[in-house]
Amino acid sequence: HFRAVYEHAYPADELMPLTCRGRVRGQEPSRGDVDDALGKFSLTLIDSLDTLVVLNKTKEFEDAVRKVLRDVNLDNDVVVSVFETNIRVLGGLLGGHSLAIMLKEKGEYMQWYNDELLQMAKQLGYKLLPAFNTTSGLPYPRINLKFGIRKPEARTGTETDTCTACAGTLILEFAALSRFTGATIFEEYARKALDFLWEKRQRSSNLVGVTINIHTGDWVRKDSGVGAGIDSYYEYLLKAYVLLGDDSFLERFNTHYDAIMRYISQPPLLLDVHIHKPMLNARTWMDALLAFFPGLQVLKGDIRPAIETHEMLYQVIKKHNFLPEAFTTDFRVHWAQHPLRPEFAESTYFLYKATGDPYYLEVGKTLIENLNKYARVPCGFAAMKDVRTGSHEDRMDSFFLAEMFKYLYLLFADKEDIIFDIEDYIFTTEAHLLPLWLSTTNQSISKKNTTSEYTELDDSNFDWTCPNTQILFPNDPLYAQSIREPLKNVVDKSCPRGIIRVEESFRSGAKPPLRARDFMATNPEHLEILKKMGVSLIHLKDGRVQLVQHAIQAASSIDAEDGLRFMQEMIELSSQQQKEQQLPPRAVQIVSHPFFGRVVLTAGPAQFGLDLSKHKETRGFVASSKPYNGCSELTNPEAVMGKIALIQRGQCMFAEKARNIQNAGAIGGIVIDDNEGSSSDTAPLFQMAGDGKDTDDIKIPMLFLFSKEGSIILDAIREYEEVEVLLSDKAKDRGLTGILLYFTSWDSGEMRESEPSDIDYYYHPAYGRPHLLIYWRSLEGELSFSHYL
């Protein structure tokens, strides 16, 4: 897959694994903030440099470093995320430098290396420094690599807010850059940003919010958790102590950790709360980024809650094959995407390191099997557009090679498989390796922040904190199992729809507040409770009811808080009901050679025709209809007879198109958007409506593809002519359900038969790259062959 990046994507920032080409900023439809990671600086190559050394690909690493030095330009007129550029590019250069000097000292590889990556890192560091030109010391979220901040040509510098993690995830890379080069300014700027965040914490709860104003220091989003927007701020406080040896970072982390375990941790869940009212949950769902937290708890030495949360996440993965971007407290999918995030694999690795429990090897095996079974496509691994259908997104983020490969390899590697001692390094949040000896190098920064006050914490688990000279838990292989056992069915059981804290539900002598799901607008008792909570009920002309809360009208501050929670529950409930009224996405799976089911496209459903969720999937070869818009009787009925017809959107109703291809004998239809460049990556799910008439006469399934997904099928037709697809509510198993007979493969231009035990890649002179022919007989007895390049 490193080779796939070089062959299909280099020098682009990322590989697009479905279309087998590179993603270049400005040449593909904008994906919004996601594209801020792309700076036309060969992102994936830099981000995965140290992964090559971990995998013992030292020759490939040396070649990759030469490519970076020869080809990468850091002076591009492009606006990038300061956070992403720091952790992926600056971190990648520093991780590459760390292992380059290690290899040079060993005496076999990199003998020519003279700190060139470090010089590039220093150049990039100076390019990022203008972002810190704020009164608070918190950096702007974005910067132009060529023009910096606030110049007219920079096209950035007007932002007022940044996320806590964006400003608080700089200290490892910036301090390492200072320690490596002796230029103290980087560490100074990163420390100032951390100091400001610490001073702005909510003093009564010791929590921080998700986003903060970089000029005033006011919290913009006042919810707090350990997931997106905050996650790596906590991680870097603890790891800054480990790498730099500064006690103030540990004291800050311990203070925050105490608050997290007091308010956010509701084992096995980790739920966001309000920083000013930490007993009040801010939402009823969790995001996938919190999967890193069990790994951080291992580093801290608090094993029990790490095991509990990790096990809960694993149960969610076993239910959906991957961890959805967000899921509810009763483990339903909230956001269905999965961009192949590595955080769960990271926590699995650290739990295995701490416990030695082979259970975590089984977890890792499941992750690898699911990646190969559901995400692997001809040119790499594709992100999941929807874990419910198994549909793909034409996306393979750089962190997949930088982190996922690294952690999964390390999980199964023996000590002798790694050519250096991994214990001499600390992992950044992007899994880049920084040497621990930096703690004693170029220490010219004032360590202690004497203006800060730390809360005295009565928490015995701080006795276990780093450096940890004790055994993390009793030397009993059943210890971790005893913690996991009560949670093994937590996802499959019928869980409560919302988690209510005891303090909220049963305040001494008080009546439990009204829950949104129980509310009835015709119940006088409910209306009285609403009035007490400051909630007004307005009857609209169309028969709907509108709820408005005025906290000042509540009977007490406690009742006002109950009213706020009721309104939030009602918003969540309304949102969920709207989602349930929508039809879920469908899948178009290309099953013919050479795809064999590995390419799955997100498809919009139709509100008419065969319901694929209730009937068997439809499988057939595709054919374009004539006319292509399908708005009149087809002139090529013989071409679509018994096939799935391709039709272009526009010029008539969807139902009319369906009737015309059905009359021509088609067994299904795929409508392709006529808006060139549209994509399920950037547009919401599209549902095809009927024509206002009775559509019971339409018996075939109809699905909708945006232009980008449709072009994948059209391109396949041009290249392979015969393209077979599967229309279904969820992608089917991609495995070859056949009995392997024998292999023939090319070796220096000669055919060679080999036993199944002698499987390998061979050079094919006609293609100039490895080629393998696999002959196999299906269970139905049909003889076929597959070839792989």
PDB file of N, CA and C in Angstrom, residues 418-484:
ATOM      1  N   ILE A 418      11.539  -5.610  15.647  1.00  0.00           N
ATOM      2  CA  ILE A 418      11.732  -4.168  15.543  1.00  0.00           C
ATOM      3  C   ILE A 418      13.218  -3.882  15.695  1.00  0.00           C
ATOM      4  N   ILE A 419      13.784  -3.098  14.789  1.00  0.00           N
ATOM      5  CA  ILE A 419      15.241  -2.947  14.737  1.00  0.00           C
ATOM      6  C   ILE A 419      15.760  -1.914  15.725  1.00  0.00           C
ATOM      7  N   PHE A 420      14.862  -1.336  16.534  1.00  0.00           N
ATOM      8  CA  PHE A 420      15.301  -0.406  17.574  1.00  0.00           C
ATOM      9  C   PHE A 420      14.396  -0.612  18.780  1.00  0.00           C
ATOM     10  N   ASP A 421      14.761  -0.027  19.908  1.00  0.00           N
ATOM     11  CA  ASP A 421      13.983  -0.200  21.131  1.00  0.00           C
ATOM     12  C   ASP A 421      12.866   0.839  21.168  1.00  0.00           C
ATOM     13  N   ILE A 422      11.644   0.380  20.967  1.00  0.00           N
ATOM     14  CA  ILE A 422      10.504   1.286  20.915  1.00  0.00           C
ATOM     15  C   ILE A 422      10.291   1.989  22.244  1.00  0.00           C
ATOM     16  N   GLU A 423      10.800   1.398  23.335  1.00  0.00           N
ATOM     17  CA  GLU A 423      10.621   1.996  24.665  1.00  0.00           C
ATOM     18  C   GLU A 423      11.451   3.265  24.831  1.00  0.00           C
ATOM     19  N   ASP A 424      12.366   3.540  23.923  1.00  0.00           N
ATOM     20  CA  ASP A 424      13.174   4.766  23.998  1.00  0.00           C
ATOM     21  C   ASP A 424      12.480   5.966  23.377  1.00  0.00           C
ATOM     22  N   TYR A 425      11.226   5.773  22.928  1.00  0.00           N
ATOM     23  CA  TYR A 425      10.516   6.831  22.212  1.00  0.00           C
ATOM     24  C   TYR A 425       9.123   7.013  22.792  1.00  0.00           C
ATOM     25  N   ILE A 426       8.563   8.181  22.560  1.00  0.00           N
ATOM     26  CA  ILE A 426       7.170   8.438  22.903  1.00  0.00           C
ATOM     27  C   ILE A 426       6.403   8.693  21.615  1.00  0.00           C
ATOM     28  N   PHE A 427       5.138   8.246  21.590  1.00  0.00           N
ATOM     29  CA  PHE A 427       4.294   8.451  20.424  1.00  0.00           C
ATOM     30  C   PHE A 427       3.604   9.812  20.517  1.00  0.00           C
ATOM     31  N   THR A 428       3.658  10.584  19.442  1.00  0.00           N
ATOM     32  CA  THR A 428       2.825  11.778  19.370  1.00  0.00           C
ATOM     33  C   THR A 428       1.387  11.349  19.085  1.00  0.00           C
ATOM     34  N   THR A 429       0.483  12.306  18.992  1.00  0.00           N
ATOM     35  CA  THR A 429      -0.910  11.956  18.719  1.00  0.00           C
ATOM     36  C   THR A 429      -1.081  11.384  17.316  1.00  0.00           C
ATOM     37  N   GLU A 430      -0.117  11.598  16.426  1.00  0.00           N
ATOM     38  CA  GLU A 430      -0.130  11.033  15.079  1.00  0.00           C
ATOM     39  C   GLU A 430       0.773   9.809  14.998  1.00  0.00           C
ATOM     40  N   ALA A 431       1.171   9.291  16.182  1.00  0.00           N
ATOM     41  CA  ALA A 431       2.017   8.099  16.282  1.00  0.00           C
ATOM     42  C   ALA A 431       3.419   8.307  15.722  1.00  0.00           C
ATOM     43  N   HIS A 432       3.897   9.555  15.684  1.00  0.00           N
ATOM     44  CA  HIS A 432       5.288   9.781  15.320  1.00  0.00           C
ATOM     45  C   HIS A 432       6.166   9.584  16.551  1.00  0.00           C
ATOM     46  N   LEU A 433       7.391   9.166  16.304  1.00  0.00           N
ATOM     47  CA  LEU A 433       8.277   8.753  17.394  1.00  0.00           C
ATOM     48  C   LEU A 433       9.291   9.846  17.713  1.00  0.00           C
ATOM     49  N   LEU A 434       9.290  10.279  18.968  1.00  0.00           N
ATOM     50  CA  LEU A 434      10.250  11.272  19.435  1.00  0.00           C
ATOM     51  C   LEU A 434      11.083  10.652  20.555  1.00  0.00           C
ATOM     52  N   PRO A 435      12.405  10.800  20.518  1.00  0.00           N
ATOM     53  CA  PRO A 435      13.256  10.124  21.502  1.00  0.00           C
ATOM     54  C   PRO A 435      13.151  10.764  22.884  1.00  0.00           C
ATOM     55  N   LEU A 436      13.141   9.917  23.910  1.00  0.00           N
ATOM     56  CA  LEU A 436      12.996  10.410  25.274  1.00  0.00           C
ATOM     57  C   LEU A 436      14.220  11.182  25.751  1.00  0.00           C
ATOM     58  N   TRP A 437      15.372  10.998  25.086  1.00  0.00           N
ATOM     59  CA  TRP A 437      16.558  11.730  25.521  1.00  0.00           C
ATOM     60  C   TRP A 437      16.443  13.233  25.285  1.00  0.00           C
ATOM     61  N   LEU A 438      15.394  13.662  24.572  1.00  0.00           N
ATOM     62  CA  LEU A 438      15.194  15.098  24.383  1.00  0.00           C
ATOM     63  C   LEU A 438      14.950  15.818  25.709  1.00  0.00           C
ATOM     64  N   SER A 439      14.513  15.081  26.736  1.00  0.00           N
ATOM     65  CA  SER A 439      14.214  15.717  28.029  1.00  0.00           C
ATOM     66  C   SER A 439      15.445  16.351  28.655  1.00  0.00           C
ATOM     67  N   THR A 440      16.623  15.879  28.276  1.00  0.00           N
ATOM     68  CA  THR A 440      17.855  16.413  28.877  1.00  0.00           C
ATOM     69  C   THR A 440      18.664  17.243  27.894  1.00  0.00           C
ATOM     70  N   THR A 441      18.050  17.604  26.770  1.00  0.00           N
ATOM     71  CA  THR A 441      18.765  18.334  25.718  1.00  0.00           C
ATOM     72  C   THR A 441      18.247  19.764  25.601  1.00  0.00           C
ATOM     73  N   ASN A 442      19.174  20.727  25.544  1.00  0.00           N
ATOM     74  CA  ASN A 442      18.817  22.137  25.310  1.00  0.00           C
ATOM     75  C   ASN A 442      17.714  22.627  26.237  1.00  0.00           C
ATOM     76  N   GLN A 443      17.866  22.395  27.521  1.00  0.00           N
ATOM     77  CA  GLN A 443      16.858  22.830  28.487  1.00  0.00           C
ATOM     78  C   GLN A 443      17.082  24.299  28.855  1.00  0.00           C
ATOM     79  N   SER A 444      16.589  25.193  28.053  1.00  0.00           N
ATOM     80  CA  SER A 444      16.760  26.612  28.332  1.00  0.00           C
ATOM     81  C   SER A 444      15.433  27.293  28.614  1.00  0.00           C
ATOM     82  N   ILE A 445      14.358  26.483  28.704  1.00  0.00           N
ATOM     83  CA  ILE A 445      13.036  27.038  28.940  1.00  0.00           C
ATOM     84  C   ILE A 445      12.731  26.981  30.429  1.00  0.00           C
ATOM     85  N   SER A 446      12.180  28.064  30.964  1.00  0.00           N
ATOM     86  CA  SER A 446      11.734  28.063  32.359  1.00  0.00           C
ATOM     87  C   SER A 446      10.623  27.052  32.510  1.00  0.00           C
ATOM     88  N   LYS A 447      10.793  26.121  33.432  1.00  0.00           N
ATOM     89  CA  LYS A 447       9.858  25.008  33.510  1.00  0.00           C
ATOM     90  C   LYS A 447       8.572  25.352  34.255  1.00  0.00           C
ATOM     91  N   LYS A 448       8.700  25.783  35.480  1.00  0.00           N
ATOM     92  CA  LYS A 448       7.544  25.861  36.351  1.00  0.00           C
ATOM     93  C   LYS A 448       6.722  27.102  36.091  1.00  0.00           C
ATOM     94  N   ASN A 449       5.434  26.945  35.944  1.00  0.00           N
ATOM     95  CA  ASN A 449       4.529  28.080  35.838  1.00  0.00           C
ATOM     96  C   ASN A 449       4.083  28.441  37.243  1.00  0.00           C
ATOM     97  N   THR A 450       4.774  29.376  37.857  1.00  0.00           N
ATOM     98  CA  THR A 450       4.550  29.666  39.277  1.00  0.00           C
ATOM     99  C   THR A 450       3.251  30.423  39.513  1.00  0.00           C
ATOM    100  N   THR A 451       2.629  30.939  38.445  1.00  0.00           N
ATOM    101  CA  THR A 451       1.392  31.697  38.637  1.00  0.00           C
ATOM    102  C   THR A 451       0.184  30.766  38.750  1.00  0.00           C
ATOM    103  N   SER A 452       0.346  29.520  38.389  1.00  0.00           N
ATOM    104  CA  SER A 452      -0.786  28.601  38.385  1.00  0.00           C
ATOM    105  C   SER A 452      -0.972  27.979  39.762  1.00  0.00           C
ATOM    106  N   GLU A 453      -2.222  27.704  40.079  1.00  0.00           N
ATOM    107  CA  GLU A 453      -2.538  27.023  41.321  1.00  0.00           C
ATOM    108  C   GLU A 453      -3.128  25.665  40.978  1.00  0.00           C
ATOM    109  N   TYR A 454      -2.763  24.678  41.738  1.00  0.00           N
ATOM    110  CA  TYR A 454      -3.235  23.337  41.476  1.00  0.00           C
ATOM    111  C   TYR A 454      -4.105  22.878  42.641  1.00  0.00           C
ATOM    112  N   THR A 455      -5.172  22.201  42.290  1.00  0.00           N
ATOM    113  CA  THR A 455      -6.090  21.714  43.306  1.00  0.00           C
ATOM    114  C   THR A 455      -5.479  20.524  44.025  1.00  0.00           C
ATOM    115  N   GLU A 456      -5.602  20.518  45.356  1.00  0.00           N
ATOM    116  CA  GLU A 456      -5.174  19.347  46.109  1.00  0.00           C
ATOM    117  C   GLU A 456      -6.172  18.223  45.848  1.00  0.00           C
ATOM    118  N   LEU A 457      -5.694  17.124  45.342  1.00  0.00           N
ATOM    119  CA  LEU A 457      -6.577  16.047  44.923  1.00  0.00           C
ATOM    120  C   LEU A 457      -6.461  14.853  45.852  1.00  0.00           C
ATOM    121  N   ASP A 458      -7.587  14.428  46.370  1.00  0.00           N
ATOM    122  CA  ASP A 458      -7.616  13.234  47.209  1.00  0.00           C
ATOM    123  C   ASP A 458      -8.005  12.068  46.321  1.00  0.00           C
ATOM    124  N   ASP A 459      -7.036  11.547  45.611  1.00  0.00           N
ATOM    125  CA  ASP A 459      -7.305  10.473  44.660  1.00  0.00           C
ATOM    126  C   ASP A 459      -6.156   9.480  44.722  1.00  0.00           C
ATOM    127  N   SER A 460      -6.428   8.323  45.267  1.00  0.00           N
ATOM    128  CA  SER A 460      -5.340   7.371  45.503  1.00  0.00           C
ATOM    129  C   SER A 460      -4.749   6.854  44.203  1.00  0.00           C
ATOM    130  N   ASN A 461      -5.497   6.945  43.084  1.00  0.00           N
ATOM    131  CA  ASN A 461      -4.906   6.373  41.864  1.00  0.00           C
ATOM    132  C   ASN A 461      -3.771   7.236  41.339  1.00  0.00           C
ATOM    133  N   PHE A 462      -3.591   8.457  41.886  1.00  0.00           N
ATOM    134  CA  PHE A 462      -2.427   9.236  41.489  1.00  0.00           C
ATOM    135  C   PHE A 462      -1.138   8.605  41.999  1.00  0.00           C
ATOM    136  N   ASP A 463      -1.252   7.691  42.987  1.00  0.00           N
ATOM    137  CA  ASP A 463      -0.061   6.982  43.442  1.00  0.00           C
ATOM    138  C   ASP A 463       0.531   6.138  42.317  1.00  0.00           C
ATOM    139  N   TRP A 464      -0.296   5.845  41.324  1.00  0.00           N
ATOM    140  CA  TRP A 464       0.135   4.938  40.260  1.00  0.00           C
ATOM    141  C   TRP A 464       0.680   5.690  39.054  1.00  0.00           C
ATOM    142  N   THR A 465       0.773   6.977  39.169  1.00  0.00           N
ATOM    143  CA  THR A 465       1.063   7.742  37.972  1.00  0.00           C
ATOM    144  C   THR A 465       2.539   7.669  37.584  1.00  0.00           C
ATOM    145  N   CYS A 466       2.840   8.012  36.349  1.00  0.00           N
ATOM    146  CA  CYS A 466       4.185   7.918  35.783  1.00  0.00           C
ATOM    147  C   CYS A 466       5.169   8.793  36.556  1.00  0.00           C
ATOM    148  N   PRO A 467       6.397   8.370  36.853  1.00  0.00           N
ATOM    149  CA  PRO A 467       6.945   7.046  36.516  1.00  0.00           C
ATOM    150  C   PRO A 467       6.430   5.961  37.454  1.00  0.00           C
ATOM    151  N   ASN A 468       5.970   4.889  36.869  1.00  0.00           N
ATOM    152  CA  ASN A 468       5.270   3.852  37.603  1.00  0.00           C
ATOM    153  C   ASN A 468       6.225   2.697  37.894  1.00  0.00           C
ATOM    154  N   THR A 469       6.578   2.535  39.132  1.00  0.00           N
ATOM    155  CA  THR A 469       7.511   1.474  39.506  1.00  0.00           C
ATOM    156  C   THR A 469       6.768   0.238  40.007  1.00  0.00           C
ATOM    157  N   GLN A 470       5.436   0.317  40.079  1.00  0.00           N
ATOM    158  CA  GLN A 470       4.662  -0.809  40.579  1.00  0.00           C
ATOM    159  C   GLN A 470       4.092  -1.617  39.420  1.00  0.00           C
ATOM    160  N   ILE A 471       3.676  -2.831  39.724  1.00  0.00           N
ATOM    161  CA  ILE A 471       2.931  -3.622  38.744  1.00  0.00           C
ATOM    162  C   ILE A 471       1.564  -2.964  38.598  1.00  0.00           C
ATOM    163  N   LEU A 472       1.094  -2.844  37.383  1.00  0.00           N
ATOM    164  CA  LEU A 472      -0.144  -2.105  37.174  1.00  0.00           C
ATOM    165  C   LEU A 472      -1.334  -2.783  37.850  1.00  0.00           C
ATOM    166  N   PHE A 473      -1.351  -4.082  37.887  1.00  0.00           N
ATOM    167  CA  PHE A 473      -2.404  -4.776  38.618  1.00  0.00           C
ATOM    168  C   PHE A 473      -1.895  -6.168  38.945  1.00  0.00           C
ATOM    169  N   PRO A 474      -2.613  -6.905  39.799  1.00  0.00           N
ATOM    170  CA  PRO A 474      -2.110  -8.215  40.234  1.00  0.00           C
ATOM    171  C   PRO A 474      -1.728  -9.107  39.070  1.00  0.00           C
ATOM    172  N   ASN A 475      -0.699  -9.906  39.274  1.00  0.00           N
ATOM    173  CA  ASN A 475      -0.183 -10.779  38.224  1.00  0.00           C
ATOM    174  C   ASN A 475      -1.128 -11.959  38.024  1.00  0.00           C
ATOM    175  N   ASP A 476      -2.306 -11.651  37.494  1.00  0.00           N
ATOM    176  CA  ASP A 476      -3.358 -12.647  37.331  1.00  0.00           C
ATOM    177  C   ASP A 476      -3.937 -12.502  35.933  1.00  0.00           C
ATOM    178  N   PRO A 477      -3.784 -13.513  35.085  1.00  0.00           N
ATOM    179  CA  PRO A 477      -4.272 -13.392  33.709  1.00  0.00           C
ATOM    180  C   PRO A 477      -5.786 -13.196  33.626  1.00  0.00           C
ATOM    181  N   LEU A 478      -6.503 -13.512  34.703  1.00  0.00           N
ATOM    182  CA  LEU A 478      -7.948 -13.366  34.685  1.00  0.00           C
ATOM    183  C   LEU A 478      -8.402 -11.979  35.123  1.00  0.00           C
ATOM    184  N   TYR A 479      -7.449 -11.123  35.504  1.00  0.00           N
ATOM    185  CA  TYR A 479      -7.810  -9.810  36.031  1.00  0.00           C
ATOM    186  C   TYR A 479      -8.590  -8.994  34.996  1.00  0.00           C
ATOM    187  N   ALA A 480      -7.996  -8.812  33.807  1.00  0.00           N
ATOM    188  CA  ALA A 480      -8.672  -8.017  32.779  1.00  0.00           C
ATOM    189  C   ALA A 480      -9.979  -8.679  32.359  1.00  0.00           C
ATOM    190  N   GLN A 481      -9.979 -10.013  32.286  1.00  0.00           N
ATOM    191  CA  GLN A 481     -11.194 -10.721  31.890  1.00  0.00           C
ATOM    192  C   GLN A 481     -12.324 -10.468  32.880  1.00  0.00           C
ATOM    193  N   SER A 482     -11.986 -10.415  34.167  1.00  0.00           N
ATOM    194  CA  SER A 482     -13.014 -10.190  35.182  1.00  0.00           C
ATOM    195  C   SER A 482     -13.639  -8.806  35.039  1.00  0.00           C
ATOM    196  N   ILE A 483     -12.884  -7.839  34.516  1.00  0.00           N
ATOM    197  CA  ILE A 483     -13.426  -6.500  34.291  1.00  0.00           C
ATOM    198  C   ILE A 483     -14.277  -6.470  33.025  1.00  0.00           C
ATOM    199  N   ARG A 484     -13.847  -7.209  31.989  1.00  0.00           N
ATOM    200  CA  ARG A 484     -14.568  -7.219  30.715  1.00  0.00           C
ATOM    201  C   ARG A 484     -15.876  -7.997  30.789  1.00  0.00           C
TER     202      ARG A 484
END
